[in-house]
């Protein structure tokens, strides 16, 4: 019986996620990074992992920001559990403003601020917060509000890279991660 409930919950979550994607993207297009914009399920595969709709936080209690090396994107920022963090081109850094609210924030959960941020490889001077439309505090990196992407189902996933041409894995300085250049195969790079 518990397996049936879990399957029903996952199916309902997937249907809700697809509805959210449709609401956030009236054109119905897929992202340019090769992933899909619809998550397989919004519930975590492992109950000990953070929920896709919950803020990112390591087991120790504070918000975690750390660097990680992506074979395709170079050095990026992850949360304390190793999930890729993103920035949104429709936000602003100066002054910091988060423009992903409502259904958008369900697909792209904001990284919420805590009193005890845990930083590894991140300059503390670049980390701050912004007050969201709902009054909550979101973590910023060099002014850019930070988010997770619910289709990233395991640490190291970068399915949000390039979605709609406005979402980017974030670098340790708050910049947009770029795809690593492929090695040249000939004298002219092709």
mmCIF file of C-alpha atoms in Angstrom:
data_model
loop_
_atom_site.group_PDB
_atom_site.id
_atom_site.type_symbol
_atom_site.label_atom_id
_atom_site.label_comp_id
_atom_site.label_asym_id
_atom_site.label_seq_id
_atom_site.Cartn_x
_atom_site.Cartn_y
_atom_site.Cartn_z
ATOM 1 C CA UNK A 1 0.000 0.000 0.000
ATOM 2 C CA UNK A 2 2.777 2.543 0.769
ATOM 3 C CA UNK A 3 4.255 1.971 -2.722
ATOM 4 C CA UNK A 4 0.882 2.787 -4.278
ATOM 5 C CA UNK A 5 0.693 6.038 -2.296
ATOM 6 C CA UNK A 6 4.242 6.962 -3.281
ATOM 7 C CA UNK A 7 3.496 6.246 -6.963
ATOM 8 C CA UNK A 8 0.281 8.270 -6.781
ATOM 9 C CA UNK A 9 2.118 11.138 -5.079
ATOM 10 C CA UNK A 10 4.882 11.102 -7.699
ATOM 11 C CA UNK A 11 2.344 11.020 -10.538
ATOM 12 C CA UNK A 12 0.413 13.929 -9.023
ATOM 13 C CA UNK A 13 3.655 15.847 -8.481
ATOM 14 C CA UNK A 14 4.724 15.262 -12.073
ATOM 15 C CA UNK A 15 1.351 16.459 -13.378
ATOM 16 C CA UNK A 16 1.561 19.572 -11.196
ATOM 17 C CA UNK A 17 5.119 20.251 -12.362
ATOM 18 C CA UNK A 18 4.094 19.987 -16.006
ATOM 19 C CA UNK A 19 1.272 22.427 -15.333
ATOM 20 C CA UNK A 20 3.754 24.806 -13.703
ATOM 21 C CA UNK A 21 6.126 24.578 -16.658
ATOM 22 C CA UNK A 22 3.276 25.353 -19.016
ATOM 23 C CA UNK A 23 2.276 28.317 -16.861
ATOM 24 C CA UNK A 24 5.841 29.657 -16.819
ATOM 25 C CA UNK A 25 6.371 29.074 -20.549
ATOM 26 C CA UNK A 26 3.344 29.841 -22.697
ATOM 27 C CA UNK A 27 5.350 29.070 -25.863
ATOM 28 C CA UNK A 28 5.720 25.418 -24.836
ATOM 29 C CA UNK A 29 9.323 25.263 -26.007
ATOM 30 C CA UNK A 30 12.103 23.238 -24.438
ATOM 31 C CA UNK A 31 15.337 24.603 -23.077
ATOM 32 C CA UNK A 32 18.438 25.062 -25.192
ATOM 33 C CA UNK A 33 20.691 23.089 -22.842
ATOM 34 C CA UNK A 34 19.352 19.746 -24.014
ATOM 35 C CA UNK A 35 17.321 18.998 -20.891
ATOM 36 C CA UNK A 36 13.596 19.138 -20.566
ATOM 37 C CA UNK A 37 11.718 21.912 -18.865
ATOM 38 C CA UNK A 38 9.331 19.473 -17.203
ATOM 39 C CA UNK A 39 10.605 17.646 -14.149
ATOM 40 C CA UNK A 40 10.121 13.905 -13.895
ATOM 41 C CA UNK A 41 8.871 14.417 -10.356
ATOM 42 C CA UNK A 42 9.135 17.233 -7.871
ATOM 43 C CA UNK A 43 9.517 14.991 -4.832
ATOM 44 C CA UNK A 44 13.079 14.068 -3.917
ATOM 45 C CA UNK A 45 14.115 10.517 -4.729
ATOM 46 C CA UNK A 46 15.739 10.262 -1.320
ATOM 47 C CA UNK A 47 13.734 11.595 1.654
ATOM 48 C CA UNK A 48 16.962 12.804 3.282
ATOM 49 C CA UNK A 49 17.624 15.137 0.330
ATOM 50 C CA UNK A 50 16.142 18.639 0.364
ATOM 51 C CA UNK A 51 12.659 18.961 -1.093
ATOM 52 C CA UNK A 52 12.537 20.671 -4.476
ATOM 53 C CA UNK A 53 10.212 23.312 -3.061
ATOM 54 C CA UNK A 54 12.157 23.824 0.155
ATOM 55 C CA UNK A 55 15.099 26.176 0.494
ATOM 56 C CA UNK A 56 18.547 24.702 0.095
ATOM 57 C CA UNK A 57 20.311 24.056 3.382
ATOM 58 C CA UNK A 58 22.991 21.691 4.554
ATOM 59 C CA UNK A 59 22.357 19.341 7.465
ATOM 60 C CA UNK A 60 24.167 21.751 9.808
ATOM 61 C CA UNK A 61 21.359 24.307 9.533
ATOM 62 C CA UNK A 62 22.806 27.249 7.600
ATOM 63 C CA UNK A 63 22.593 28.111 3.946
ATOM 64 C CA UNK A 64 25.446 26.406 2.122
ATOM 65 C CA UNK A 65 27.325 27.917 -0.797
ATOM 66 C CA UNK A 66 30.350 26.123 -2.170
ATOM 67 C CA UNK A 67 32.304 25.830 -5.380
ATOM 68 C CA UNK A 68 32.225 22.742 -7.560
ATOM 69 C CA UNK A 69 33.878 21.808 -10.824
ATOM 70 C CA UNK A 70 31.555 20.974 -13.726
ATOM 71 C CA UNK A 71 33.171 19.167 -16.660
ATOM 72 C CA UNK A 72 31.036 21.219 -19.061
ATOM 73 C CA UNK A 73 30.694 24.567 -17.253
ATOM 74 C CA UNK A 74 33.901 25.009 -15.266
ATOM 75 C CA UNK A 75 33.755 26.263 -11.666
ATOM 76 C CA UNK A 76 30.182 26.826 -10.505
ATOM 77 C CA UNK A 77 28.394 27.379 -7.185
ATOM 78 C CA UNK A 78 26.306 24.704 -5.491
ATOM 79 C CA UNK A 79 24.315 24.563 -2.303
ATOM 80 C CA UNK A 80 25.574 22.664 0.736
ATOM 81 C CA UNK A 81 24.188 19.416 -0.695
ATOM 82 C CA UNK A 82 25.921 19.815 -4.068
ATOM 83 C CA UNK A 83 22.915 20.993 -6.110
ATOM 84 C CA UNK A 84 23.723 23.575 -8.797
ATOM 85 C CA UNK A 85 22.634 27.150 -8.124
ATOM 86 C CA UNK A 86 21.410 29.498 -10.841
ATOM 87 C CA UNK A 87 20.868 33.168 -11.589
ATOM 88 C CA UNK A 88 18.030 34.661 -13.655
ATOM 89 C CA UNK A 89 18.561 37.331 -16.334
ATOM 90 C CA UNK A 90 15.219 38.973 -15.469
ATOM 91 C CA UNK A 91 16.510 39.709 -11.943
ATOM 92 C CA UNK A 92 18.824 42.638 -11.278
ATOM 93 C CA UNK A 93 22.017 42.799 -9.225
ATOM 94 C CA UNK A 94 22.327 46.561 -8.723
ATOM 95 C CA UNK A 95 20.055 46.973 -6.897
ATOM 96 C CA UNK A 96 19.321 43.317 -6.118
ATOM 97 C CA UNK A 97 15.765 42.376 -7.159
ATOM 98 C CA UNK A 98 14.219 38.917 -7.443
ATOM 99 C CA UNK A 99 11.620 38.678 -10.211
ATOM 100 C CA UNK A 100 10.878 34.944 -9.954
ATOM 101 C CA UNK A 101 7.754 34.608 -7.810
ATOM 102 C CA UNK A 102 4.616 32.458 -7.690
ATOM 103 C CA UNK A 103 4.697 29.512 -10.110
ATOM 104 C CA UNK A 104 8.187 30.509 -11.279
ATOM 105 C CA UNK A 105 9.513 30.107 -7.720
ATOM 106 C CA UNK A 106 7.987 26.626 -7.523
ATOM 107 C CA UNK A 107 10.047 25.495 -10.527
ATOM 108 C CA UNK A 108 13.049 27.620 -9.497
ATOM 109 C CA UNK A 109 13.024 27.627 -5.660
ATOM 110 C CA UNK A 110 14.921 30.584 -4.215
ATOM 111 C CA UNK A 111 17.854 29.906 -1.907
ATOM 112 C CA UNK A 112 16.595 31.314 1.364
ATOM 113 C CA UNK A 113 18.840 33.162 3.787
ATOM 114 C CA UNK A 114 19.790 31.810 7.186
ATOM 115 C CA UNK A 115 21.567 33.219 10.196
ATOM 116 C CA UNK A 116 24.529 30.884 9.753
ATOM 117 C CA UNK A 117 25.681 30.742 6.116
ATOM 118 C CA UNK A 118 28.312 28.077 5.427
ATOM 119 C CA UNK A 119 30.693 29.213 2.661
ATOM 120 C CA UNK A 120 33.383 27.105 0.968
ATOM 121 C CA UNK A 121 35.396 28.764 -1.789
ATOM 122 C CA UNK A 122 33.044 31.769 -1.904
ATOM 123 C CA UNK A 123 34.142 35.296 -0.934
ATOM 124 C CA UNK A 124 31.924 36.268 2.025
ATOM 125 C CA UNK A 125 31.990 39.907 0.852
ATOM 126 C CA UNK A 126 29.998 38.872 -2.250
ATOM 127 C CA UNK A 127 27.232 37.122 -0.283
ATOM 128 C CA UNK A 128 24.214 39.102 0.868
ATOM 129 C CA UNK A 129 20.419 38.952 0.785
ATOM 130 C CA UNK A 130 17.487 40.544 -0.984
ATOM 131 C CA UNK A 131 13.943 40.915 0.327
ATOM 132 C CA UNK A 132 11.510 39.053 -1.940
ATOM 133 C CA UNK A 133 7.985 40.211 -2.834
ATOM 134 C CA UNK A 134 6.608 37.985 -0.035
ATOM 135 C CA UNK A 135 8.945 39.567 2.551
ATOM 136 C CA UNK A 136 11.273 36.558 2.847
ATOM 137 C CA UNK A 137 15.060 36.908 2.514
ATOM 138 C CA UNK A 138 16.851 35.305 -0.445
ATOM 139 C CA UNK A 139 20.606 34.784 -0.750
ATOM 140 C CA UNK A 140 22.438 36.842 -3.361
ATOM 141 C CA UNK A 141 25.904 36.417 -4.844
ATOM 142 C CA UNK A 142 27.451 39.682 -6.045
ATOM 143 C CA UNK A 143 23.902 41.053 -6.043
ATOM 144 C CA UNK A 144 22.325 38.224 -8.071
ATOM 145 C CA UNK A 145 19.519 36.279 -6.320
ATOM 146 C CA UNK A 146 20.223 32.518 -6.266
ATOM 147 C CA UNK A 147 17.878 29.633 -7.159
ATOM 148 C CA UNK A 148 17.742 25.850 -7.499
ATOM 149 C CA UNK A 149 16.059 24.086 -10.448
ATOM 150 C CA UNK A 150 13.611 21.312 -9.527
ATOM 151 C CA UNK A 151 14.527 19.035 -12.501
ATOM 152 C CA UNK A 152 18.075 18.842 -11.093
ATOM 153 C CA UNK A 153 17.336 15.603 -9.252
ATOM 154 C CA UNK A 154 20.836 14.812 -8.031
ATOM 155 C CA UNK A 155 23.922 16.760 -6.983
ATOM 156 C CA UNK A 156 25.927 17.856 -10.000
ATOM 157 C CA UNK A 157 22.966 18.080 -12.403
ATOM 158 C CA UNK A 158 23.005 21.264 -14.526
ATOM 159 C CA UNK A 159 19.715 20.847 -16.400
ATOM 160 C CA UNK A 160 18.832 24.493 -15.739
ATOM 161 C CA UNK A 161 21.799 25.848 -17.712
ATOM 162 C CA UNK A 162 20.504 28.044 -20.540
ATOM 163 C CA UNK A 163 16.789 27.362 -19.960
ATOM 164 C CA UNK A 164 14.838 29.910 -22.007
ATOM 165 C CA UNK A 165 18.092 31.785 -22.559
ATOM 166 C CA UNK A 166 17.617 33.447 -19.154
ATOM 167 C CA UNK A 167 18.775 30.916 -16.529
ATOM 168 C CA UNK A 168 22.467 30.232 -15.900
ATOM 169 C CA UNK A 169 24.562 28.264 -13.457
ATOM 170 C CA UNK A 170 26.305 30.868 -11.337
ATOM 171 C CA UNK A 171 30.066 31.287 -10.955
ATOM 172 C CA UNK A 172 31.782 32.094 -7.631
ATOM 173 C CA UNK A 173 31.804 35.801 -8.591
ATOM 174 C CA UNK A 174 28.098 35.862 -9.490
ATOM 175 C CA UNK A 175 28.683 35.617 -13.243
ATOM 176 C CA UNK A 176 27.069 33.288 -15.768
ATOM 177 C CA UNK A 177 28.782 29.941 -16.236
ATOM 178 C CA UNK A 178 29.620 29.263 -19.865
ATOM 179 C CA UNK A 179 30.037 25.964 -21.653
ATOM 180 C CA UNK A 180 33.675 24.939 -21.765
ATOM 181 C CA UNK A 181 35.237 25.333 -25.190
ATOM 182 C CA UNK A 182 35.609 22.029 -26.986
ATOM 183 C CA UNK A 183 39.129 21.135 -28.070
ATOM 184 C CA UNK A 184 39.993 21.980 -31.644
ATOM 185 C CA UNK A 185 39.958 19.010 -34.001
ATOM 186 C CA UNK A 186 41.865 20.716 -36.757
ATOM 187 C CA UNK A 187 43.872 23.810 -37.546
ATOM 188 C CA UNK A 188 40.703 25.880 -37.858
ATOM 189 C CA UNK A 189 38.854 24.468 -34.831
ATOM 190 C CA UNK A 190 36.524 22.146 -36.707
#
